[in-house]
Amino acid sequence: MTFIEPGLYVRDGFAEGPLAEAALSRAAHAGQLLDDLQERASTLTDGQLRDGVYRALRRFTQEQPPARRVDSLTALIRCGVRIDWPASGRLPCA
């Protein structure tokens, strides 16, 4: 086990601890938001869809996502491309 900082350590190539659990929770919630958006995309305006994608990415990164990434994902969803956002039970570390 390698200690990174309080609340975060690495074991067998995966992050563990409260900080890793929080990141996994954010990833799962962002994935659920994107799934919901994709299900309702045909009923949303372009602005509503873009705002939803922005909120999902912001939830995941906890920062303002780049506008190009938001626009790109919004365009893909609008074209019917399915965006998968898998969130496994463990957070891999490089």
PDB file of C-alpha atoms in Angstrom:
ATOM      1  CA  MET A   1       0.000   0.000   0.000  1.00  0.00           C
ATOM      2  CA  THR A   2       1.291   3.446  -0.931  1.00  0.00           C
ATOM      3  CA  PHE A   3       0.136   6.485   1.033  1.00  0.00           C
ATOM      4  CA  ILE A   4      -0.597   9.481  -1.221  1.00  0.00           C
ATOM      5  CA  GLU A   5      -2.249  11.931   1.172  1.00  0.00           C
ATOM      6  CA  PRO A   6      -4.697  11.712   4.063  1.00  0.00           C
ATOM      7  CA  GLY A   7      -7.749   9.857   2.765  1.00  0.00           C
ATOM      8  CA  LEU A   8      -6.070   8.527  -0.382  1.00  0.00           C
ATOM      9  CA  TYR A   9      -3.755   5.599  -0.886  1.00  0.00           C
ATOM     10  CA  VAL A  10      -2.953   3.091  -3.616  1.00  0.00           C
ATOM     11  CA  ARG A  11      -3.148  -0.677  -3.312  1.00  0.00           C
ATOM     12  CA  ASP A  12      -2.669  -3.107  -6.216  1.00  0.00           C
ATOM     13  CA  GLY A  13      -2.924  -0.292  -8.778  1.00  0.00           C
ATOM     14  CA  PHE A  14      -6.232   1.105  -7.475  1.00  0.00           C
ATOM     15  CA  ALA A  15      -6.923   4.195  -5.368  1.00  0.00           C
ATOM     16  CA  GLU A  16      -8.673   3.580  -2.090  1.00  0.00           C
ATOM     17  CA  GLY A  17      -9.900   5.651   0.809  1.00  0.00           C
ATOM     18  CA  PRO A  18     -12.513   8.357   1.314  1.00  0.00           C
ATOM     19  CA  LEU A  19     -11.178  10.589  -1.479  1.00  0.00           C
ATOM     20  CA  ALA A  20     -11.274   7.724  -3.989  1.00  0.00           C
ATOM     21  CA  GLU A  21     -14.808   6.849  -2.887  1.00  0.00           C
ATOM     22  CA  ALA A  22     -15.877  10.465  -3.419  1.00  0.00           C
ATOM     23  CA  ALA A  23     -14.386  10.469  -6.940  1.00  0.00           C
ATOM     24  CA  LEU A  24     -16.195   7.218  -7.767  1.00  0.00           C
ATOM     25  CA  SER A  25     -19.441   8.662  -6.467  1.00  0.00           C
ATOM     26  CA  ARG A  26     -19.018  11.770  -8.643  1.00  0.00           C
ATOM     27  CA  ALA A  27     -18.264   9.596 -11.682  1.00  0.00           C
ATOM     28  CA  ALA A  28     -21.356   7.462 -11.102  1.00  0.00           C
ATOM     29  CA  HIS A  29     -23.567  10.525 -10.646  1.00  0.00           C
ATOM     30  CA  ALA A  30     -22.180  12.184 -13.789  1.00  0.00           C
ATOM     31  CA  GLY A  31     -22.822   8.972 -15.714  1.00  0.00           C
ATOM     32  CA  GLN A  32     -26.412   8.873 -14.494  1.00  0.00           C
ATOM     33  CA  LEU A  33     -26.930  12.500 -15.519  1.00  0.00           C
ATOM     34  CA  LEU A  34     -25.590  11.747 -19.017  1.00  0.00           C
ATOM     35  CA  ASP A  35     -27.782   8.653 -19.304  1.00  0.00           C
ATOM     36  CA  ASP A  36     -30.844  10.689 -18.351  1.00  0.00           C
ATOM     37  CA  LEU A  37     -29.935  13.400 -20.871  1.00  0.00           C
ATOM     38  CA  GLN A  38     -29.509  10.859 -23.646  1.00  0.00           C
ATOM     39  CA  GLU A  39     -32.905   9.360 -22.909  1.00  0.00           C
ATOM     40  CA  ARG A  40     -34.584  12.785 -23.069  1.00  0.00           C
ATOM     41  CA  ALA A  41     -32.411  14.387 -25.788  1.00  0.00           C
ATOM     42  CA  SER A  42     -35.202  14.547 -28.357  1.00  0.00           C
ATOM     43  CA  THR A  43     -37.402  16.534 -25.963  1.00  0.00           C
ATOM     44  CA  LEU A  44     -34.721  19.060 -24.981  1.00  0.00           C
ATOM     45  CA  THR A  45     -33.706  22.245 -26.725  1.00  0.00           C
ATOM     46  CA  ASP A  46     -30.078  22.582 -27.777  1.00  0.00           C
ATOM     47  CA  GLY A  47     -29.496  24.954 -24.869  1.00  0.00           C
ATOM     48  CA  GLN A  48     -31.049  22.591 -22.342  1.00  0.00           C
ATOM     49  CA  LEU A  49     -29.024  19.666 -23.648  1.00  0.00           C
ATOM     50  CA  ARG A  50     -25.790  21.671 -23.591  1.00  0.00           C
ATOM     51  CA  ASP A  51     -26.518  22.872 -20.064  1.00  0.00           C
ATOM     52  CA  GLY A  52     -27.152  19.305 -18.922  1.00  0.00           C
ATOM     53  CA  VAL A  53     -23.889  18.078 -20.444  1.00  0.00           C
ATOM     54  CA  TYR A  54     -22.064  20.994 -18.823  1.00  0.00           C
ATOM     55  CA  ARG A  55     -23.546  20.142 -15.416  1.00  0.00           C
ATOM     56  CA  ALA A  56     -22.663  16.455 -15.739  1.00  0.00           C
ATOM     57  CA  LEU A  57     -19.043  17.221 -16.644  1.00  0.00           C
ATOM     58  CA  ARG A  58     -18.782  19.826 -13.939  1.00  0.00           C
ATOM     59  CA  ARG A  59     -20.110  17.322 -11.399  1.00  0.00           C
ATOM     60  CA  PHE A  60     -17.418  14.857 -12.438  1.00  0.00           C
ATOM     61  CA  THR A  61     -14.408  17.185 -12.676  1.00  0.00           C
ATOM     62  CA  GLN A  62     -15.438  19.730 -10.025  1.00  0.00           C
ATOM     63  CA  GLU A  63     -14.082  22.356 -12.431  1.00  0.00           C
ATOM     64  CA  GLN A  64     -15.455  24.286 -15.367  1.00  0.00           C
ATOM     65  CA  PRO A  65     -15.257  21.880 -18.325  1.00  0.00           C
ATOM     66  CA  PRO A  66     -13.762  23.157 -21.583  1.00  0.00           C
ATOM     67  CA  ALA A  67     -16.448  24.552 -23.889  1.00  0.00           C
ATOM     68  CA  ARG A  68     -15.154  22.414 -26.790  1.00  0.00           C
ATOM     69  CA  ARG A  69     -15.687  19.228 -24.777  1.00  0.00           C
ATOM     70  CA  VAL A  70     -19.212  20.281 -23.790  1.00  0.00           C
ATOM     71  CA  ASP A  71     -20.055  21.223 -27.376  1.00  0.00           C
ATOM     72  CA  SER A  72     -18.567  18.005 -28.739  1.00  0.00           C
ATOM     73  CA  LEU A  73     -20.487  15.739 -26.355  1.00  0.00           C
ATOM     74  CA  THR A  74     -23.674  17.742 -26.924  1.00  0.00           C
ATOM     75  CA  ALA A  75     -23.328  17.335 -30.708  1.00  0.00           C
ATOM     76  CA  LEU A  76     -22.687  13.597 -30.381  1.00  0.00           C
ATOM     77  CA  ILE A  77     -25.748  13.129 -28.179  1.00  0.00           C
ATOM     78  CA  ARG A  78     -27.863  15.222 -30.557  1.00  0.00           C
ATOM     79  CA  CYS A  79     -26.729  12.992 -33.456  1.00  0.00           C
ATOM     80  CA  GLY A  80     -27.814   9.901 -31.543  1.00  0.00           C
ATOM     81  CA  VAL A  81     -24.366   8.640 -30.576  1.00  0.00           C
ATOM     82  CA  ARG A  82     -24.570   6.840 -27.237  1.00  0.00           C
ATOM     83  CA  ILE A  83     -22.044   8.135 -24.684  1.00  0.00           C
ATOM     84  CA  ASP A  84     -21.086   5.427 -22.215  1.00  0.00           C
ATOM     85  CA  TRP A  85     -19.763   6.605 -18.887  1.00  0.00           C
ATOM     86  CA  PRO A  86     -18.828   3.471 -16.973  1.00  0.00           C
ATOM     87  CA  ALA A  87     -18.102   3.843 -13.276  1.00  0.00           C
ATOM     88  CA  SER A  88     -16.688   0.696 -11.805  1.00  0.00           C
ATOM     89  CA  GLY A  89     -16.321  -0.074  -8.135  1.00  0.00           C
ATOM     90  CA  ARG A  90     -12.613   0.754  -8.154  1.00  0.00           C
ATOM     91  CA  LEU A  91     -10.576   3.757  -9.307  1.00  0.00           C
ATOM     92  CA  PRO A  92      -7.470   2.742 -11.304  1.00  0.00           C
ATOM     93  CA  CYS A  93      -4.231   4.610 -10.659  1.00  0.00           C
ATOM     94  CA  ALA A  94      -1.368   5.146 -13.054  1.00  0.00           C
TER      95      ALA A  94
END
